[in-house]
Amino acid sequence: MKKHVLIGIVGLFLSLPAILPAAATLDLMPLPERVTLAEGQFRLDAAFTTVVTGPAEPRLYSAATRMLRRLSGRTGLFMTQDVITASTRVEQPSLTITCQRPGKVALGEDESYSLTISPQKIELHCVTDLGGLRGLETLLQLLQADAQGFYFPALTIQDKPRFPWRGLMIDVCRHWLPLEVIKRNLDGMAAVKMNVLHLHLSEDQGFRIESKLYPELTRLGSDGFFFTQTQMKEIIDYADERGIRVIPEFDMPGHTTAWFVSHPELASAPGPYTIERRWGVFDPTMDPTKESTYKLLERFLGEMASLFPDPYLHIGGDENNGKQWNASPAIQAWMKRNGIKDNHSLQAYFNSRLLKILSRHGKKMVGWDEILHPQMPKTIVIQSWRGPQFLVKSARQGYQGILSNGYYIDLIQPASFHYLNDPVPADSALTPDEAARILGGEATSWAELVTPETVDSRIWPRTAVIAERLWSPASVRDVDDMYRRMEILSPRMEELGLTHIKNYEMMLRRLTNQQETSALRTFTDVVEPLKLYARHSQGVTYLQHSPYTRVVDAARPESMTARAFASHVAAFLATPSSPEGDTVMNQLAVWQENHARLLQIMERAPAIREIESLSQDLADLAALGLQAAEAIQEGRKLGSDWAFSKQIVVDRAKKSRGQVELMVVAPIARLIQAAE
């Protein structure tokens, strides 16, 4: 007899691991809406076959074929089925995918699916082929292994997304990120069911898309690094095969220096202009009072509207400081003649003109918070970088919106911070109609401090938890289980070509001047880059061509080693007689001895000398922690005088060097305090 356990709310079964041990160990991200567990497994072998029935777009056949290749790659099984097509016929297939109708890669399309796995067969049902794509990713994540081989657990899943807009913005302007970077990140997005790629294509530091009408935009404004229109069509097609929309952003009227290198007549102050090599908010701004500005934008945006099929086009609109407008007598006189009282109203006028242009070309406007103005129609979409409260306010005013505040992955904040950040906070008190105007959110990967070799490590795996926040029920909020599943998902994503793990060792080899890397890895494993915008205020002037190859660039955004150590310390302090004490002391001994090893490496590796004193602090702090842990384990008290005398070591270790900070100071300090 089969034993079925119905879970209506995924967050509920995560809170009851003793009752539902099998459900609590499912390694899925994002978690489905509903899971029903059953007894048994579907055993995988080389005879595994797949068929697709019902009308579907070609993308579903391609996805099913990729799924087979990924299964074969993970398992080493020599699967006999090759390419799956509409004409594929198999008697008694292992997996049957049933699709009701072709889907469109468009906002609001049905992405639901149901997946049933029994010991005899697997069935995937979907309304559209987009749901089929999402279900195939779930199936791949369900693959498990034991002594007998590979298998899928028996269960039924009913699933659909919470929000229709689940995006990742990639800035390819500040640092150029070429075609292969975009493609592998599209594969990563598809793996966690994201469906919008937002490309930031124009900035002060570069113009990154070919215009056949205005080829000088990239000839003079890109340093030769840009997407041709053929390449962009390749990206759009690649994304479409994975059920992902591509939305272009052309930031206006600010962040526009690269436009003015070839077209200074667009600017609000005379040129000449050169590509900006620094980071920040700069003065150059389009002149919204000239009709010639709109004539050029009419032609350019019309060209881009033809290139990008999605109905939405992003016009930026953020961080215009208004200095050029304030300093221009001509602009000030024009504002007075036309009754425009301030710069916000002038930008609203500019946006209203852009809106008419976009409407003529069949596009809907998306922009950052700053485009919100009473005279703007309710058809625009607000992307909020200021916070959920601003998004809630715009929803109450009748505007659709997406949240990015709290999803700025370039700010090096922990996965838990992003995970608990919700587009519709529990206390928002929105009506159902108002809540429906919040379409979802986007992780934002700004590129001041990333290059093609580091960008994946800043996006993944943390973006996967944002994907879960946007897909899974709001009740799914178990942080510990999120981390467990994220750490399982992360290495799996390497099969997609993502470099967030493997480039770490490569960067350490370079930093050590090709010496043995274990000592540097031991140190770098417990540091994180400075967060928010602190790296820009540490006495280092970053330029576009600066080195992004230092320890701070190799260090991961979140130290899993430090997080695990803090957990061990907490368990040890709760039960000093537990084996956790040995784990804590063994780790402290490694850190205490590591500095001497690292000093030997530094003799031939000048690039890492900037972290020498911080490495010494780690050793000193670990020695104190070891004394404290031994005393706690033996039931001895070291006294408050001892703890007070050691505070100088703790305080010194809290200070960053090389733009990284030690992430084990707090748990070691807790050991010292407990030993008083």
Tab-separated table of C-alpha atoms in Angstrom, residues 13-378:
chain	number	residue	atom	x	y	z
A	13	PHE	CA	6.327	20.715	5.774
A	14	LEU	CA	9.694	22.404	6.139
A	15	SER	CA	8.724	23.245	9.712
A	16	LEU	CA	7.839	19.601	10.447
A	17	PRO	CA	10.934	17.560	9.504
A	18	ALA	CA	10.257	14.867	12.098
A	19	ILE	CA	6.882	14.098	10.522
A	20	LEU	CA	7.934	14.511	6.914
A	21	PRO	CA	11.614	13.542	6.654
A	22	ALA	CA	11.497	12.768	2.933
A	23	ALA	CA	9.911	16.104	2.010
A	24	ALA	CA	12.356	17.983	4.184
A	25	THR	CA	15.276	16.600	2.184
A	26	LEU	CA	14.011	17.422	-1.292
A	27	ASP	CA	16.762	19.472	-2.903
A	28	LEU	CA	14.546	21.747	-4.965
A	29	MET	CA	15.029	25.461	-5.633
A	30	PRO	CA	12.635	27.125	-6.077
A	31	LEU	CA	10.346	25.008	-3.929
A	32	PRO	CA	7.080	23.997	-5.631
A	33	GLU	CA	3.662	25.161	-4.545
A	34	ARG	CA	2.423	21.685	-3.574
A	35	VAL	CA	4.154	18.317	-3.121
A	36	THR	CA	2.594	14.906	-2.482
A	37	LEU	CA	5.101	12.207	-1.551
A	38	ALA	CA	4.662	8.521	-2.348
A	39	GLU	CA	6.597	5.320	-1.723
A	40	GLY	CA	9.159	4.008	-4.162
A	41	GLN	CA	11.512	5.328	-6.795
A	42	PHE	CA	11.729	5.491	-10.555
A	43	ARG	CA	15.090	3.873	-11.337
A	44	LEU	CA	17.113	5.459	-14.117
A	45	ASP	CA	19.024	3.487	-16.736
A	46	ALA	CA	20.310	3.926	-20.291
A	47	ALA	CA	16.917	2.920	-21.722
A	48	PHE	CA	15.318	6.129	-20.421
A	49	THR	CA	13.170	7.686	-23.183
A	50	THR	CA	11.009	10.772	-23.565
A	51	VAL	CA	8.118	11.777	-25.818
A	52	VAL	CA	6.165	15.015	-26.173
A	53	THR	CA	2.454	14.858	-26.954
A	54	GLY	CA	0.063	17.635	-27.839
A	55	PRO	CA	0.769	20.936	-29.591
A	56	ALA	CA	3.951	22.672	-28.475
A	57	GLU	CA	6.547	25.133	-29.683
A	58	PRO	CA	9.907	23.700	-30.866
A	59	ARG	CA	11.470	25.008	-27.635
A	60	LEU	CA	9.873	22.156	-25.681
A	61	TYR	CA	11.495	19.509	-27.883
A	62	SER	CA	14.852	21.270	-27.545
A	63	ALA	CA	14.443	21.481	-23.773
A	64	ALA	CA	13.587	17.788	-23.542
A	65	THR	CA	16.683	16.939	-25.572
A	66	ARG	CA	18.881	19.136	-23.345
A	67	MET	CA	17.369	17.434	-20.315
A	68	LEU	CA	18.417	14.034	-21.685
A	69	ARG	CA	21.960	15.244	-22.329
A	70	ARG	CA	22.211	16.700	-18.829
A	71	LEU	CA	20.933	13.460	-17.309
A	72	SER	CA	23.460	11.501	-19.330
A	73	GLY	CA	26.237	13.873	-18.314
A	74	ARG	CA	25.434	13.635	-14.597
A	75	THR	CA	24.991	9.886	-14.526
A	76	GLY	CA	27.463	8.630	-17.117
A	77	LEU	CA	24.680	6.529	-18.640
A	78	PHE	CA	24.922	5.936	-22.398
A	79	MET	CA	21.326	6.856	-23.185
A	80	THR	CA	20.284	5.631	-26.605
A	81	GLN	CA	17.693	8.295	-27.435
A	82	ASP	CA	19.213	11.175	-29.373
A	83	VAL	CA	17.154	14.190	-30.486
A	84	ILE	CA	13.514	14.546	-29.479
A	85	THR	CA	11.222	16.009	-32.137
A	86	ALA	CA	7.513	16.220	-32.864
A	87	SER	CA	7.806	12.987	-34.837
A	88	THR	CA	9.476	11.021	-32.018
A	89	ARG	CA	7.546	7.841	-31.307
A	90	VAL	CA	8.407	5.512	-28.421
A	91	GLU	CA	6.471	2.570	-27.023
A	92	GLN	CA	6.093	2.854	-23.269
A	93	PRO	CA	8.253	5.978	-22.816
A	94	SER	CA	9.852	6.612	-19.445
A	95	LEU	CA	8.778	10.260	-19.492
A	96	THR	CA	5.704	11.582	-21.256
A	97	ILE	CA	5.326	15.355	-21.578
A	98	THR	CA	1.768	16.399	-22.400
A	99	CYS	CA	1.231	19.979	-23.549
A	100	GLN	CA	-2.179	21.556	-24.131
A	101	ARG	CA	-1.131	24.454	-26.358
A	102	PRO	CA	1.871	26.420	-27.595
A	103	GLY	CA	2.875	29.232	-25.282
A	104	LYS	CA	4.146	32.738	-25.855
A	105	VAL	CA	7.187	34.124	-24.077
A	106	ALA	CA	5.191	37.033	-22.744
A	107	LEU	CA	4.204	38.590	-19.440
A	108	GLY	CA	1.421	36.611	-17.768
A	109	GLU	CA	1.671	33.450	-19.866
A	110	ASP	CA	0.758	30.226	-18.083
A	111	GLU	CA	3.878	28.536	-16.628
A	112	SER	CA	2.126	25.959	-14.455
A	113	TYR	CA	2.860	22.255	-14.585
A	114	SER	CA	2.145	19.014	-12.771
A	115	LEU	CA	4.734	16.272	-12.385
A	116	THR	CA	3.908	12.711	-11.330
A	117	ILE	CA	6.648	10.160	-10.688
A	118	SER	CA	5.823	6.538	-9.961
A	119	PRO	CA	8.135	3.505	-9.980
A	120	GLN	CA	6.859	2.694	-13.465
A	121	LYS	CA	6.763	6.036	-15.313
A	122	ILE	CA	7.027	9.816	-15.189
A	123	GLU	CA	4.314	12.152	-16.470
A	124	LEU	CA	4.697	15.901	-16.949
A	125	HIS	CA	1.522	17.846	-17.797
A	126	CYS	CA	1.535	21.536	-18.739
A	127	VAL	CA	-0.908	24.023	-20.159
A	128	THR	CA	1.816	25.591	-22.311
A	129	ASP	CA	5.278	24.465	-23.300
A	130	LEU	CA	6.670	27.115	-20.904
A	131	GLY	CA	5.258	25.077	-18.033
A	132	GLY	CA	6.961	22.072	-19.571
A	133	LEU	CA	10.310	23.874	-19.427
A	134	ARG	CA	9.806	24.685	-15.759
A	135	GLY	CA	8.762	21.127	-14.949
A	136	LEU	CA	11.817	19.659	-16.677
A	137	GLU	CA	14.085	21.761	-14.460
A	138	THR	CA	12.257	20.428	-11.405
A	139	LEU	CA	12.715	16.869	-12.657
A	140	LEU	CA	16.463	17.401	-13.096
A	141	GLN	CA	16.740	18.756	-9.552
A	142	LEU	CA	14.956	15.648	-8.215
A	143	LEU	CA	17.670	13.274	-9.445
A	144	GLN	CA	19.161	11.304	-6.534
A	145	ALA	CA	21.573	8.393	-6.121
A	146	ASP	CA	22.166	5.481	-3.779
A	147	ALA	CA	24.162	2.252	-3.799
A	148	GLN	CA	21.915	0.851	-6.520
A	149	GLY	CA	22.301	3.791	-8.908
A	150	PHE	CA	20.333	6.876	-9.891
A	151	TYR	CA	16.644	7.399	-9.308
A	152	PHE	CA	13.782	9.887	-9.020
A	153	PRO	CA	11.634	9.749	-5.840
A	154	ALA	CA	7.970	8.886	-6.304
A	155	LEU	CA	5.782	11.949	-5.807
A	156	THR	CA	3.345	14.361	-7.383
A	157	ILE	CA	4.030	18.085	-7.739
A	158	GLN	CA	1.521	20.797	-8.609
A	159	ASP	CA	3.343	24.036	-9.288
A	160	LYS	CA	2.983	27.539	-10.639
A	161	PRO	CA	4.799	30.850	-10.060
A	162	ARG	CA	3.738	33.405	-7.487
A	163	PHE	CA	4.827	36.353	-9.679
A	164	PRO	CA	4.843	36.618	-13.489
A	165	TRP	CA	7.980	38.845	-13.666
A	166	ARG	CA	11.095	37.088	-12.327
A	167	GLY	CA	14.127	38.800	-13.711
A	168	LEU	CA	17.852	39.374	-13.713
A	169	MET	CA	19.304	42.668	-14.902
A	170	ILE	CA	22.840	42.452	-16.283
A	171	ASP	CA	24.811	45.653	-16.821
A	172	VAL	CA	27.107	45.096	-19.820
A	173	CYS	CA	28.181	48.741	-20.014
A	174	ARG	CA	30.442	49.613	-17.116
A	175	HIS	CA	32.440	46.456	-17.758
A	176	TRP	CA	31.826	44.729	-21.054
A	177	LEU	CA	30.314	41.245	-20.707
A	178	PRO	CA	30.359	39.347	-24.015
A	179	LEU	CA	27.975	36.898	-25.640
A	180	GLU	CA	29.197	33.755	-23.873
A	181	VAL	CA	28.665	35.368	-20.442
A	182	ILE	CA	25.071	36.220	-21.306
A	183	LYS	CA	24.321	32.753	-22.662
A	184	ARG	CA	25.604	30.841	-19.662
A	185	ASN	CA	23.673	33.124	-17.325
A	186	LEU	CA	20.531	32.568	-19.374
A	187	ASP	CA	21.000	28.855	-18.739
A	188	GLY	CA	21.395	29.599	-15.035
A	189	MET	CA	18.216	31.664	-15.057
A	190	ALA	CA	16.265	28.890	-16.779
A	191	ALA	CA	17.492	26.368	-14.198
A	192	VAL	CA	15.768	28.328	-11.407
A	193	LYS	CA	12.705	29.311	-13.432
A	194	MET	CA	13.489	33.004	-14.017
A	195	ASN	CA	11.847	34.480	-17.085
A	196	VAL	CA	13.153	38.026	-17.749
A	197	LEU	CA	16.636	39.075	-18.846
A	198	HIS	CA	16.966	42.843	-18.551
A	199	LEU	CA	20.027	44.095	-20.447
A	200	HIS	CA	21.428	47.501	-19.438
A	201	LEU	CA	22.826	48.592	-22.816
A	202	SER	CA	23.838	52.256	-22.513
A	203	GLU	CA	25.791	54.092	-19.835
A	204	ASP	CA	28.393	56.771	-19.220
A	205	GLN	CA	31.051	54.082	-19.698
A	206	GLY	CA	29.870	52.540	-22.937
A	207	PHE	CA	27.213	52.111	-25.604
A	208	ARG	CA	26.800	48.374	-26.176
A	209	ILE	CA	24.360	47.697	-29.038
A	210	GLU	CA	24.885	48.221	-32.740
A	211	SER	CA	22.688	50.764	-34.459
A	212	LYS	CA	22.653	50.587	-38.231
A	213	LEU	CA	21.064	54.035	-38.376
A	214	TYR	CA	23.664	55.565	-36.030
A	215	PRO	CA	26.765	53.334	-36.278
A	216	GLU	CA	28.894	56.076	-34.708
A	217	LEU	CA	27.250	55.344	-31.328
A	218	THR	CA	29.333	52.184	-30.991
A	219	ARG	CA	32.193	53.249	-33.277
A	220	LEU	CA	33.058	56.098	-30.894
A	221	GLY	CA	31.266	55.137	-27.685
A	222	SER	CA	32.123	51.481	-27.024
A	223	ASP	CA	35.900	50.939	-27.322
A	224	GLY	CA	34.897	48.314	-29.873
A	225	PHE	CA	33.004	46.198	-27.327
A	226	PHE	CA	29.328	45.851	-28.217
A	227	PHE	CA	26.708	43.408	-29.433
A	228	THR	CA	26.050	43.394	-33.140
A	229	GLN	CA	22.405	43.128	-34.055
A	230	THR	CA	23.082	39.581	-35.267
A	231	GLN	CA	24.499	38.691	-31.852
A	232	MET	CA	21.555	40.286	-30.097
A	233	LYS	CA	19.132	38.261	-32.204
A	234	GLU	CA	21.111	35.181	-31.160
A	235	ILE	CA	20.673	36.150	-27.496
A	236	ILE	CA	16.945	36.756	-27.976
A	237	ASP	CA	16.493	33.391	-29.705
A	238	TYR	CA	18.588	31.618	-27.067
A	239	ALA	CA	16.484	33.199	-24.317
A	240	ASP	CA	13.228	32.372	-26.102
A	241	GLU	CA	14.209	28.692	-26.238
A	242	ARG	CA	14.462	28.829	-22.453
A	243	GLY	CA	11.198	30.711	-21.918
A	244	ILE	CA	12.931	33.989	-21.082
A	245	ARG	CA	11.980	37.461	-22.296
A	246	VAL	CA	14.716	39.971	-23.192
A	247	ILE	CA	14.092	43.613	-22.290
A	248	PRO	CA	16.570	46.305	-23.379
A	249	GLU	CA	17.364	49.366	-21.281
A	250	PHE	CA	18.639	52.632	-22.744
A	251	ASP	CA	19.208	54.908	-19.768
A	252	MET	CA	17.952	58.480	-20.352
A	253	PRO	CA	18.206	61.407	-19.788
A	254	GLY	CA	21.134	60.856	-17.383
A	255	HIS	CA	23.887	58.223	-17.530
A	256	THR	CA	24.286	59.209	-21.176
A	257	THR	CA	27.920	60.271	-21.647
A	258	ALA	CA	28.613	57.482	-24.150
A	259	TRP	CA	25.819	58.841	-26.404
A	260	PHE	CA	27.452	62.263	-26.443
A	261	VAL	CA	30.878	61.073	-27.603
A	262	SER	CA	29.382	60.770	-31.087
A	263	HIS	CA	26.349	63.052	-30.638
A	264	PRO	CA	27.279	66.035	-28.439
A	265	GLU	CA	24.272	67.879	-29.857
A	266	LEU	CA	22.052	65.683	-27.651
A	267	ALA	CA	23.669	66.999	-24.472
A	268	SER	CA	22.531	69.862	-22.286
A	269	ALA	CA	26.014	71.407	-22.308
A	270	PRO	CA	28.555	71.737	-25.122
A	271	GLY	CA	31.183	69.027	-25.605
A	272	PRO	CA	33.435	67.486	-26.512
A	273	TYR	CA	32.718	64.345	-24.514
A	274	THR	CA	34.767	61.216	-23.904
A	275	ILE	CA	33.829	57.812	-22.523
A	276	GLU	CA	33.700	57.973	-18.738
A	277	ARG	CA	36.284	55.749	-17.032
A	278	ARG	CA	35.208	56.401	-13.448
A	279	TRP	CA	32.204	55.219	-11.461
A	280	GLY	CA	29.461	57.369	-10.010
A	281	VAL	CA	26.732	59.816	-10.960
A	282	PHE	CA	27.883	62.334	-13.556
A	283	ASP	CA	26.518	65.604	-14.914
A	284	PRO	CA	26.057	64.926	-18.669
A	285	THR	CA	22.334	64.817	-19.436
A	286	MET	CA	20.219	64.867	-22.585
A	287	ASP	CA	18.634	68.176	-23.529
A	288	PRO	CA	14.855	67.652	-23.342
A	289	THR	CA	14.074	71.095	-24.792
A	290	LYS	CA	15.399	70.428	-28.319
A	291	GLU	CA	13.171	68.882	-30.944
A	292	SER	CA	16.295	67.429	-32.561
A	293	THR	CA	16.731	65.229	-29.469
A	294	TYR	CA	13.373	63.569	-30.089
A	295	LYS	CA	13.985	63.205	-33.824
A	296	LEU	CA	17.093	61.141	-33.166
A	297	LEU	CA	15.417	59.128	-30.408
A	298	GLU	CA	12.396	58.479	-32.642
A	299	ARG	CA	14.596	56.816	-35.244
A	300	PHE	CA	16.865	55.008	-32.775
A	301	LEU	CA	14.078	53.669	-30.566
A	302	GLY	CA	12.136	52.622	-33.642
A	303	GLU	CA	15.149	50.621	-34.783
A	304	MET	CA	15.512	49.003	-31.347
A	305	ALA	CA	11.770	48.298	-31.174
A	306	SER	CA	12.132	46.254	-34.350
A	307	LEU	CA	15.130	44.378	-32.949
A	308	PHE	CA	13.619	43.465	-29.559
A	309	PRO	CA	10.269	41.647	-29.859
A	310	ASP	CA	9.167	42.032	-26.220
A	311	PRO	CA	6.429	44.654	-25.702
A	312	TYR	CA	8.425	46.350	-22.921
A	313	LEU	CA	11.356	48.736	-23.316
A	314	HIS	CA	13.219	50.274	-20.359
A	315	ILE	CA	14.184	53.964	-20.508
A	316	GLY	CA	16.141	54.103	-17.228
A	317	GLY	CA	15.405	57.562	-15.891
A	318	ASP	CA	17.455	57.309	-12.697
A	319	GLU	CA	20.044	59.550	-11.021
A	320	ASN	CA	19.748	62.667	-13.129
A	321	ASN	CA	21.393	65.276	-10.896
A	322	GLY	CA	20.049	68.168	-13.004
A	323	LYS	CA	23.287	70.163	-12.875
A	324	GLN	CA	23.527	70.694	-16.622
A	325	TRP	CA	19.887	71.760	-16.752
A	326	ASN	CA	20.384	74.235	-13.910
A	327	ALA	CA	23.489	75.701	-15.562
A	328	SER	CA	21.922	76.194	-19.004
A	329	PRO	CA	20.299	79.604	-19.600
A	330	ALA	CA	18.577	78.218	-22.696
A	331	ILE	CA	16.995	75.330	-20.780
A	332	GLN	CA	15.969	77.568	-17.886
A	333	ALA	CA	14.363	80.048	-20.284
A	334	TRP	CA	12.517	77.223	-22.062
A	335	MET	CA	11.204	75.906	-18.739
A	336	LYS	CA	9.926	79.375	-17.794
A	337	ARG	CA	8.190	79.834	-21.167
A	338	ASN	CA	6.490	76.448	-20.869
A	339	GLY	CA	5.492	76.678	-17.208
A	340	ILE	CA	7.720	73.819	-16.042
A	341	LYS	CA	8.576	74.577	-12.451
A	342	ASP	CA	11.407	72.152	-11.616
A	343	ASN	CA	13.711	69.443	-12.940
A	344	HIS	CA	11.404	66.618	-11.890
A	345	SER	CA	8.660	68.125	-14.022
A	346	LEU	CA	11.104	68.650	-16.876
A	347	GLN	CA	12.085	64.997	-16.732
A	348	ALA	CA	8.399	64.050	-16.670
A	349	TYR	CA	7.972	66.089	-19.859
A	350	PHE	CA	10.920	64.243	-21.406
A	351	ASN	CA	9.452	60.895	-20.356
A	352	SER	CA	6.033	61.786	-21.762
A	353	ARG	CA	7.677	62.502	-25.114
A	354	LEU	CA	9.514	59.176	-24.941
A	355	LEU	CA	6.256	57.442	-24.069
A	356	LYS	CA	4.638	58.767	-27.258
A	357	ILE	CA	7.608	57.528	-29.290
A	358	LEU	CA	7.464	54.089	-27.703
A	359	SER	CA	3.697	53.900	-28.161
A	360	ARG	CA	4.061	54.630	-31.850
A	361	HIS	CA	6.403	51.660	-32.075
A	362	GLY	CA	4.155	49.345	-30.078
A	363	LYS	CA	6.190	49.396	-26.865
A	364	LYS	CA	5.318	49.874	-23.201
A	365	MET	CA	7.579	51.957	-20.979
A	366	VAL	CA	9.518	50.616	-18.008
A	367	GLY	CA	11.649	52.909	-15.859
A	368	TRP	CA	13.216	53.352	-12.451
A	369	ASP	CA	11.364	55.059	-9.579
A	370	GLU	CA	12.117	58.528	-10.901
A	371	ILE	CA	9.748	58.210	-13.867
A	372	LEU	CA	6.736	58.148	-11.537
A	373	HIS	CA	4.918	61.459	-11.950
A	374	PRO	CA	1.213	62.343	-11.769
A	375	GLN	CA	1.102	63.169	-15.476
A	376	MET	CA	2.364	59.697	-16.495
A	377	PRO	CA	-0.348	57.218	-17.544
A	378	LYS	CA	-1.022	53.989	-15.678
